Coordinates of C-alpha atoms in Angstrom, one line a residue:
X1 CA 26.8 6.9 -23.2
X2 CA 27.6 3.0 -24.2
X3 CA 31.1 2.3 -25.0
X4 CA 29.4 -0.8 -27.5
X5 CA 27.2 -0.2 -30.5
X6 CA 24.5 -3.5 -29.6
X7 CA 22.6 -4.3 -32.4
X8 CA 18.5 -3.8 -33.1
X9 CA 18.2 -7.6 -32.5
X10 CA 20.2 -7.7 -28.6
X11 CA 17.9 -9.5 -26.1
X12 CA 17.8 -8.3 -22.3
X13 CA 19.6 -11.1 -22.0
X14 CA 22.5 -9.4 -24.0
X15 CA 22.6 -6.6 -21.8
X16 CA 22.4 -8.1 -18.2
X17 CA 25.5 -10.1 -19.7
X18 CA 27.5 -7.2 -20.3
X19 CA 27.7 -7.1 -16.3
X20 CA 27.3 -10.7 -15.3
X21 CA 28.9 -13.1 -17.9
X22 CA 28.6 -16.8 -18.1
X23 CA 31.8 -17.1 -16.9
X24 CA 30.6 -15.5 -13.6
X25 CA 27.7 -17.4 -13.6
X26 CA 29.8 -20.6 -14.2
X27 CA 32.5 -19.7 -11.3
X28 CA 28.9 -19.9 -9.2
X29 CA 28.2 -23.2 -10.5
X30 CA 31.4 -24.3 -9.7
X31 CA 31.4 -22.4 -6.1
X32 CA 27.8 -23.9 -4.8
X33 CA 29.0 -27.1 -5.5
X34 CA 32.1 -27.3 -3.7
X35 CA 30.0 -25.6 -0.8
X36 CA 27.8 -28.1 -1.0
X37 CA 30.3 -30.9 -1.2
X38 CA 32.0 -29.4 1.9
X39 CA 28.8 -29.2 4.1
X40 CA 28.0 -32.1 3.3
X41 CA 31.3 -33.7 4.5
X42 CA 30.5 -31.5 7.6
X43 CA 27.1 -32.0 8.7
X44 CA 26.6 -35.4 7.1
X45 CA 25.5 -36.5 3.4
X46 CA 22.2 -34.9 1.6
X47 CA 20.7 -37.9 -0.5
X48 CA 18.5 -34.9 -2.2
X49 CA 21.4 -33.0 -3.6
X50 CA 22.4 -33.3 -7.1
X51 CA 25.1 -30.8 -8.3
X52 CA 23.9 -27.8 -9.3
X53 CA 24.1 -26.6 -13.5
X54 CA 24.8 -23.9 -15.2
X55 CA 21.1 -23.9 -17.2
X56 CA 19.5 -24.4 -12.9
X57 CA 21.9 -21.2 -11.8
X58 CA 20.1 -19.2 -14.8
X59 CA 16.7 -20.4 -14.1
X60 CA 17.9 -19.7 -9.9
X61 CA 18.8 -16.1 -10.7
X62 CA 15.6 -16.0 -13.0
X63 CA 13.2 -16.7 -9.4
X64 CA 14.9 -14.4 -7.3
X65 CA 14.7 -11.5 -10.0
X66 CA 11.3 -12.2 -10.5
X67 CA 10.3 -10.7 -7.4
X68 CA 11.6 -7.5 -8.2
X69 CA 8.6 -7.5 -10.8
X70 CA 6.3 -9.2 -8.8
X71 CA 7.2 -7.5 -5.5
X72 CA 6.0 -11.3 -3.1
X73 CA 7.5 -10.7 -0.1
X74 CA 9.0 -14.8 -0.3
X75 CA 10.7 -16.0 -3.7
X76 CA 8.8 -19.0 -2.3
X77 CA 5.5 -17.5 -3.0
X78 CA 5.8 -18.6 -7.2
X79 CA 4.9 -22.2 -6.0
X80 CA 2.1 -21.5 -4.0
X81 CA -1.8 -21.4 -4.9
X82 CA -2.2 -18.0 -3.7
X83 CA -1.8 -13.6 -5.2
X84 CA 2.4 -14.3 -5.9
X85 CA 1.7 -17.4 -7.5
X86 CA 3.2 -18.0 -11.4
X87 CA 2.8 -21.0 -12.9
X88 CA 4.2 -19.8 -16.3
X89 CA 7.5 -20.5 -14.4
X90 CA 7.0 -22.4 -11.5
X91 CA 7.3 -25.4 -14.0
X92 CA 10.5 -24.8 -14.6
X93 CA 12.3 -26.5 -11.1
X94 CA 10.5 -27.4 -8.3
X95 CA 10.1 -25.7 -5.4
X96 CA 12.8 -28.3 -3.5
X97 CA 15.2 -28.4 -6.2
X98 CA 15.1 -24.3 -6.1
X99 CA 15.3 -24.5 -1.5
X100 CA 18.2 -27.1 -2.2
X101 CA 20.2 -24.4 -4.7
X102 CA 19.5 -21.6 -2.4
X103 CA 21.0 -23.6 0.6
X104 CA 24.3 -24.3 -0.5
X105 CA 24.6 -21.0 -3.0
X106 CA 27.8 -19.5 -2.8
X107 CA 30.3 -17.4 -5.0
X108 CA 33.1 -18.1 -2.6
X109 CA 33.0 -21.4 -0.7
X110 CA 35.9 -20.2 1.4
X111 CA 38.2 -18.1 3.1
X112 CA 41.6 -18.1 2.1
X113 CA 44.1 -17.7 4.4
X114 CA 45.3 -14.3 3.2
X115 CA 41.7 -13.1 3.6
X116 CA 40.6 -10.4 5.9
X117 CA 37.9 -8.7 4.3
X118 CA 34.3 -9.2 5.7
X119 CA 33.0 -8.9 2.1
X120 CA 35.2 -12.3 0.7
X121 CA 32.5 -14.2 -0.2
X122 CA 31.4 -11.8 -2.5
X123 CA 34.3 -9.1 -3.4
X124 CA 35.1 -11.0 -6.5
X125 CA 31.3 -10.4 -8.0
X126 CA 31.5 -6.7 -7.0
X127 CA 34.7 -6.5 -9.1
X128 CA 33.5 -8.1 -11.6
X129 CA 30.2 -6.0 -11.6
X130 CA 33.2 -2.8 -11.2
X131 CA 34.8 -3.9 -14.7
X132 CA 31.9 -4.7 -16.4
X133 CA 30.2 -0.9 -15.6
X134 CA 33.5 1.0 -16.5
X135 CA 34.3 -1.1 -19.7
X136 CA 30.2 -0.8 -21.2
X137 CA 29.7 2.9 -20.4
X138 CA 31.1 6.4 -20.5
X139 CA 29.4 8.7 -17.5
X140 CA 29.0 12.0 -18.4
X141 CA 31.0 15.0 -16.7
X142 CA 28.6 15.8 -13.8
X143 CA 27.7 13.2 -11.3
X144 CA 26.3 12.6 -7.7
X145 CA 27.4 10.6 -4.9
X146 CA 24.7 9.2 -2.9
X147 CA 22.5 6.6 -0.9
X148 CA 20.6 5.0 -3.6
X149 CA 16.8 4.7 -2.5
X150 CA 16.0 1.0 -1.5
X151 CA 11.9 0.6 -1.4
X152 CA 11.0 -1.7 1.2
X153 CA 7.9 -4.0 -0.5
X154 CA 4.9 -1.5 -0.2
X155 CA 2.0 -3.7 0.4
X156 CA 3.8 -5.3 3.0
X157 CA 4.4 -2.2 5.3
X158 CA 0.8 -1.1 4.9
X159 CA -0.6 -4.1 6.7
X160 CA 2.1 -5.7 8.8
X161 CA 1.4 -4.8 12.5
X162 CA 4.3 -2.9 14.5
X163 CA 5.7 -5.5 15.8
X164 CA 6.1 -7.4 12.2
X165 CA 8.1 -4.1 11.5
X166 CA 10.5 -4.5 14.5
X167 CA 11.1 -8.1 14.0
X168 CA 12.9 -7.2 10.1
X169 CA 16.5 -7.3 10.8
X170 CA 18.3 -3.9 9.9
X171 CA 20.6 -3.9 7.4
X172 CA 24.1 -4.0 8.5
X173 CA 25.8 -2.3 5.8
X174 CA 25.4 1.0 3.7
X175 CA 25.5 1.4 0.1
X176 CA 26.8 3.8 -1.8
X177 CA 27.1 4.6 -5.5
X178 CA 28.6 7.5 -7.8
X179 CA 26.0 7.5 -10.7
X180 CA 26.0 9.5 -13.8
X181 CA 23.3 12.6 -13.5
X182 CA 22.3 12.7 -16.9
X183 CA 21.3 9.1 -17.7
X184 CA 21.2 7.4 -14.0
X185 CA 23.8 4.7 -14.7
X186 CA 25.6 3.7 -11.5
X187 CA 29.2 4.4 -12.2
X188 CA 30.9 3.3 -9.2
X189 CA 29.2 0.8 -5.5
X190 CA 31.0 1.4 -2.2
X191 CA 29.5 -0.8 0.1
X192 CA 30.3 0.0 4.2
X193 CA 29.3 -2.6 6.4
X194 CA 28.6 -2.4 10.4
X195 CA 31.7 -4.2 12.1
X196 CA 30.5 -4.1 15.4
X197 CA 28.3 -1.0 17.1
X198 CA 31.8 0.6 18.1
X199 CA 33.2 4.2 16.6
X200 CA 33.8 2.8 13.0
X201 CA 30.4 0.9 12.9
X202 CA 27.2 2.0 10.8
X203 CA 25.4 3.3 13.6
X204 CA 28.0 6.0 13.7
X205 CA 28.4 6.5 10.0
X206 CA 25.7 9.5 10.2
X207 CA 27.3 11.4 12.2
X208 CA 31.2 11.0 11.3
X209 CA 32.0 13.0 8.4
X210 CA 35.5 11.4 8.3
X211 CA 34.1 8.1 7.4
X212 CA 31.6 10.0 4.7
X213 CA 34.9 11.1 3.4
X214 CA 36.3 7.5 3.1
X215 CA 33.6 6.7 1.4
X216 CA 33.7 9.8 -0.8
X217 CA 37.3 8.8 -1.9
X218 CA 36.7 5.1 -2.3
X219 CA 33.6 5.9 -4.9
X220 CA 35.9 8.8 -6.5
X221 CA 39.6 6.4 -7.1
X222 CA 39.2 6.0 -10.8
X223 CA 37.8 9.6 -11.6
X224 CA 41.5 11.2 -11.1
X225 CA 42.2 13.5 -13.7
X226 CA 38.9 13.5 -15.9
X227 CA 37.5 16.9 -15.2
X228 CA 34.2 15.1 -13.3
X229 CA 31.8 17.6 -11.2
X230 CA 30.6 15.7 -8.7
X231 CA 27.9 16.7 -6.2
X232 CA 27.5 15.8 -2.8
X233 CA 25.1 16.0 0.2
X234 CA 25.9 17.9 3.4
X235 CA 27.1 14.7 5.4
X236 CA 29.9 14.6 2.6
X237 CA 30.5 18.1 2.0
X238 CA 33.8 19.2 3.2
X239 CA 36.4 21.7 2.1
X240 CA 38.9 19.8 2.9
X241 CA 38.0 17.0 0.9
X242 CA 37.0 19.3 -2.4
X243 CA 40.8 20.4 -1.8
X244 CA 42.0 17.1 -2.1
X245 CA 39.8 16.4 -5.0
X246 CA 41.0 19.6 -6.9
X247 CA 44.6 18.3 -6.7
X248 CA 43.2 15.2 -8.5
X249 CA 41.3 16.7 -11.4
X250 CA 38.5 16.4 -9.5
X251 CA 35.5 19.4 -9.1
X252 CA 33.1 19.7 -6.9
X253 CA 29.6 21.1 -5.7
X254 CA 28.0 20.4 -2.7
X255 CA 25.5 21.1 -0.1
X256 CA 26.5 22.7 3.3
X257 CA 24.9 22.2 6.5
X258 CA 26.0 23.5 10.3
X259 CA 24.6 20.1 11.8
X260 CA 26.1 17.7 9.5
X261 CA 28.8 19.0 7.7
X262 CA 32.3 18.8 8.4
X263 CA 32.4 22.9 8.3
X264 CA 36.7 22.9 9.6
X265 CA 38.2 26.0 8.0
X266 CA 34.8 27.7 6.8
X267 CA 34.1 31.2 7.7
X268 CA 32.0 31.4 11.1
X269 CA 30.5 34.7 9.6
X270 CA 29.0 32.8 6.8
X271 CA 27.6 29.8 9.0
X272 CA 25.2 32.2 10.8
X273 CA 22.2 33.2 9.8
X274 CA 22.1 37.2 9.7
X275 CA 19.8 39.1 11.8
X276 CA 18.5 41.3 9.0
X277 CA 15.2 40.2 7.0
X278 CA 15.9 38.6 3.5
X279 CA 14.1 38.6 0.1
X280 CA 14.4 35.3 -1.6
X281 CA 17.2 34.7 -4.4
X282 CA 19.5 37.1 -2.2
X283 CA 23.2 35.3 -1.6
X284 CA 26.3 36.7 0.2
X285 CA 29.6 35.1 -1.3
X286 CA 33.5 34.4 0.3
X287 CA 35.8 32.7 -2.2
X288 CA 39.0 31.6 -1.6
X289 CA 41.3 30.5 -4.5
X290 CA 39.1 28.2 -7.0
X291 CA 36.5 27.2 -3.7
X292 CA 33.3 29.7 -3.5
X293 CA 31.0 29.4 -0.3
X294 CA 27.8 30.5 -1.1
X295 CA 24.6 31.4 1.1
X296 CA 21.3 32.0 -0.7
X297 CA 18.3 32.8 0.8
X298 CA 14.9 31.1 -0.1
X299 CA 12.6 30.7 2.5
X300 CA 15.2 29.9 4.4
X301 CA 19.4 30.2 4.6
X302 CA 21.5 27.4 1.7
X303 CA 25.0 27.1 2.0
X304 CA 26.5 25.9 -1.4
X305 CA 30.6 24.7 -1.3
X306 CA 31.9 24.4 -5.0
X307 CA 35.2 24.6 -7.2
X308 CA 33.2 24.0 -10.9
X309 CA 31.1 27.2 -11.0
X310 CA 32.0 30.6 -11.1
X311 CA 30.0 32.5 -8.3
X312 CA 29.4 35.4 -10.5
X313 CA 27.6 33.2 -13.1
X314 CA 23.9 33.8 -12.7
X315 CA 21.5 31.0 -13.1
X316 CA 17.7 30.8 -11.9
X317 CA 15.6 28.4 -10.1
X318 CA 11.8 27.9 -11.7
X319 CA 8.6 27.5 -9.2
X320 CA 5.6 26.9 -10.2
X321 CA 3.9 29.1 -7.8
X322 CA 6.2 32.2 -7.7
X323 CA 8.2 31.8 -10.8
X324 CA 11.5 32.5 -11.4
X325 CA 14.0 32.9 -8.5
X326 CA 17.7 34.9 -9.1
X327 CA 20.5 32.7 -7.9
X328 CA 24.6 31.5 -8.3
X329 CA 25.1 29.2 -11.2
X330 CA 26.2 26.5 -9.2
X331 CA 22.5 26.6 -7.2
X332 CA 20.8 25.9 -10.2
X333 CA 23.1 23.3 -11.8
X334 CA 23.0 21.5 -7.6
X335 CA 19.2 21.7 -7.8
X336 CA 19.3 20.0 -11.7
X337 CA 21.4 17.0 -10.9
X338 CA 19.6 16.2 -7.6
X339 CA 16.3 16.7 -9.0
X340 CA 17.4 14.2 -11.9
X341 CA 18.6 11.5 -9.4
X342 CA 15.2 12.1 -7.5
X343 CA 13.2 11.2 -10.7
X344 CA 15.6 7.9 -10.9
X345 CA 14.8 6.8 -7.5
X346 CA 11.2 7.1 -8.1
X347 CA 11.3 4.9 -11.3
X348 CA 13.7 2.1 -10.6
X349 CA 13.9 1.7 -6.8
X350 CA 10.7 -0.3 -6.7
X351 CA 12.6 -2.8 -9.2
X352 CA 15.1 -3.9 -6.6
X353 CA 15.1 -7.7 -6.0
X354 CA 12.4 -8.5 -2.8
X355 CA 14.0 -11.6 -1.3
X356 CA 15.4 -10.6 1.7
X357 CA 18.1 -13.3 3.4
X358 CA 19.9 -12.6 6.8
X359 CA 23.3 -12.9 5.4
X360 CA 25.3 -9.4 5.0
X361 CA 26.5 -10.8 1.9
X362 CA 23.6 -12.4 0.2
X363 CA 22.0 -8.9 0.8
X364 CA 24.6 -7.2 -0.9
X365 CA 24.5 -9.6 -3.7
X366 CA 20.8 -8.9 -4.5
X367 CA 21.0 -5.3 -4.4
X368 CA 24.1 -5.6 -6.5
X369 CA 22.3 -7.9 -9.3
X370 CA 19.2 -5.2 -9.1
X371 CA 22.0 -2.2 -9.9
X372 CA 23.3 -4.3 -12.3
X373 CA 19.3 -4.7 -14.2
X374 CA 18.8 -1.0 -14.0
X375 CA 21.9 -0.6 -15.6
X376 CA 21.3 -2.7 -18.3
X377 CA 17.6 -1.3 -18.9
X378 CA 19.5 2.1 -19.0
X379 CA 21.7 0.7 -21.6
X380 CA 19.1 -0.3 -23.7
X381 CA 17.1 2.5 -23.4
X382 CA 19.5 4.3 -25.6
X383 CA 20.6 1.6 -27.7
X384 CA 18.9 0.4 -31.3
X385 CA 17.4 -2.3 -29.8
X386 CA 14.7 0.0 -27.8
X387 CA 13.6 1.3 -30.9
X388 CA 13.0 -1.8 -32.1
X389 CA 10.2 -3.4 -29.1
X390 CA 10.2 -0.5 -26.6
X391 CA 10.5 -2.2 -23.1
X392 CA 8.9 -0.6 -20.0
X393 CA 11.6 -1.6 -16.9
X394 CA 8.7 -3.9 -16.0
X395 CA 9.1 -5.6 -19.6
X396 CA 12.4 -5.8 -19.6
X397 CA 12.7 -7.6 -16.4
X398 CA 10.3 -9.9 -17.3
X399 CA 11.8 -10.6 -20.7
X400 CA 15.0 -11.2 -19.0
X401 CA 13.7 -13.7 -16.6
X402 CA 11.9 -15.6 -19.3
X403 CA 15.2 -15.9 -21.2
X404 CA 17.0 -16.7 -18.2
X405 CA 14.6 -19.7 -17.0
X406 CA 15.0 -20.5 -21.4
X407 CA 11.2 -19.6 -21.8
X408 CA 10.9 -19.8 -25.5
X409 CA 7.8 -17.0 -25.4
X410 CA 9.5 -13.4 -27.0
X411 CA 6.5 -11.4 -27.1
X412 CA 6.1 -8.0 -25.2
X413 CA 4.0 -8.5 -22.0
X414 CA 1.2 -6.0 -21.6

């Protein structure tokens, strides 16, 4: 749970500032403008540009996060006269004051000469964001590393043509995020970006469980020694890595599968499917040392690899059609935690910001600020101040965009 006890009065505000300060705002401020300076020097002078201010950068942020409300497929849209069109807050900066900020915006203007990361212009934010998630909350023992569910804007992919559909860039980078199973805070953001389309590059990220286990180690470097369970899908799932992880105080419980597993040292006799008919809840078990490799039958063969559970624990797995079926501890608990981060996907992946730039790092930065909102809502959700006005996640993103454009309106929306 939080680490801080926020009192009955906190604003959203309060709690999107737990993650992105003013003084991370203010380094933004500071960053656009030197940008802009620079350009400017470059490409010749912009008569239209007046510094950029702390209050604008709020009221900036406040536009772009709109849309993860409002789901417009263009930021651009609050200005006009048609469906997006808000103009409660369009009066707050005009439409060329808010194209002039998002030209030059920047968190890094430049590359030092020391630098070789792709991600420089925006690895100090993601740190930031790192400290600010470890220092406000305390994850629970069991939690899930995964792909978090990124909803392209519905309305849009109903009624765009084919070609609309081909003409979106891909995304060039993966993210990644070790989030707690019981309350759906994001512990932990690995992002993975396509270099180039050669071994190491996205395209072969599916199918390379060495670079799934880069990832898995990178989300998992500041869980050494607390006792976490963490489950993982099959493309992660490796013994291994669950080896390695044991010798860190790490446990583990994951999914297996044949065709994207790495399945090195695994029994071949438990990999295949037995010629024999099966009734469902039925599991054949090897173990060796603290790892268990588990096969359970239900409607079809499930390969479990875990450390945390003892595979003579029973547990059970409920249908609502035909009831309760017999299985391994470890089943039940996999089946839980998943299920959980299912629900979580369902309710906040439609909240993720809409604008959609063509810079990799712009990209990352939106999705990041959108984690960093859910979070936040999550936080207040089991804080005092929830008790007090009761929030929906569509509420609470539009109180904090009202208090970041300084709207001085603090009643609930309906």
């Amino acid at each position: 749970g939080p680490t801080r006890k926020m009192p009955p009065t906190a604003s959203a505000m309060d709690f999107f500032q737990l993650f992105v300060p003013d003084n991370v705002l203010k380094n933004m401020v500071v960053q656009t403008n030197m940008y802009a300076k620079k350009y400017q020097e470059r490409f010749g002078s912009d008569d239209a540009w007046i510094d950029v201010t702390l209050t604008e950068m709020k009221a900036f942020l406040g536009y772009m996060i709109s849309t993860s409300i409002h789901h417009c497929e263009s930021v651009l849209s609050i200005w006009s006269s048609g469906f997006y069109s808000n103009k409660s807050i369009a009066l707050i900066m005009t439409q060329s004051r808010f194209e002039k900020i998002l030209k030059y915006f920047h968190i890094v203007a430049f590359r030092s000469s020391q630098t070789t990361h792709s991600l420089y212009k925006i690895q100090p934010f993601l740190d930031s964001l790192q400290n600010g998630f470890d220092s406000a909350f305390r994850p629970s023992q069991a939690q899930v590393l995964h792909e978090p569910l990124i909803d392209e804007d519905p309305v849009f992919i109903a009624t765009c043509t084919e070609r609309e559909l081909r003409k979106r860039k891909k995304r060039k980078f993966s993210l990644w995020v070790r989030q707690c199973s019981s309350t759906g805070f994001i512990c932990q953001i690995y992002v993975h970006l396509k270099e180039g389309s050669g071994a190491d590059g996205l395209d072969a990220l599916k199918n390379k469980p060495q670079l799934h286990s880069m990832v898995a180690k990178s989300l998992c470097q500041n869980a050494s020694g607390k006792n976490y369970i963490i489950f993982t899908g099959p493309s992660i799932t490796s013994l291994n890595l669950f080896e390695e992880f044991e010798k860190q105080g790490i446990y583990c419980c994951g999914l297996l599968s044949t065709r994207k597993s790495d399945c090195t040292g695994l029994p071949p006799s438990m990999l295949n499917n037995s010629a024999t008919p099966q009734s469902r809840g039925q599991y054949r078990i090897r173990m060796k040392g603290n790892m268990s490799l588990i096969c359970w039958y239900n409607k079809g063969h499930f390969r479990f690899l875990t450390n945390a559970y003892s595979p003579v624990q029973q547990g059970v797995i409920i249908k609502r059609k035909s009831g309760e079926i017999p299985c391994p501890l470890a089943v039940e608990a996999f089946a839980a935690h998943l299920s959980y981060i299912c629900k979580y996907d369902d309710k906040y992946s439609k909240y993720f910001i809409s604008h959609k730039p063509n810079k990799t790092w712009q990209q990352v930065f939106w999705f990041a600020i959108s984690i960093a909102i859910n979070n936040a809502y999550i936080l207040y959700k089991m804080s005092e101040a929830y008790h007090v006005t009761r929030y929906s996640r569509a509420q609470f993103g539009e109180r904090l965009v009202k208090e970041l454009l300084g709207l001085e309106d603090t009643s609930p929306t309906h």
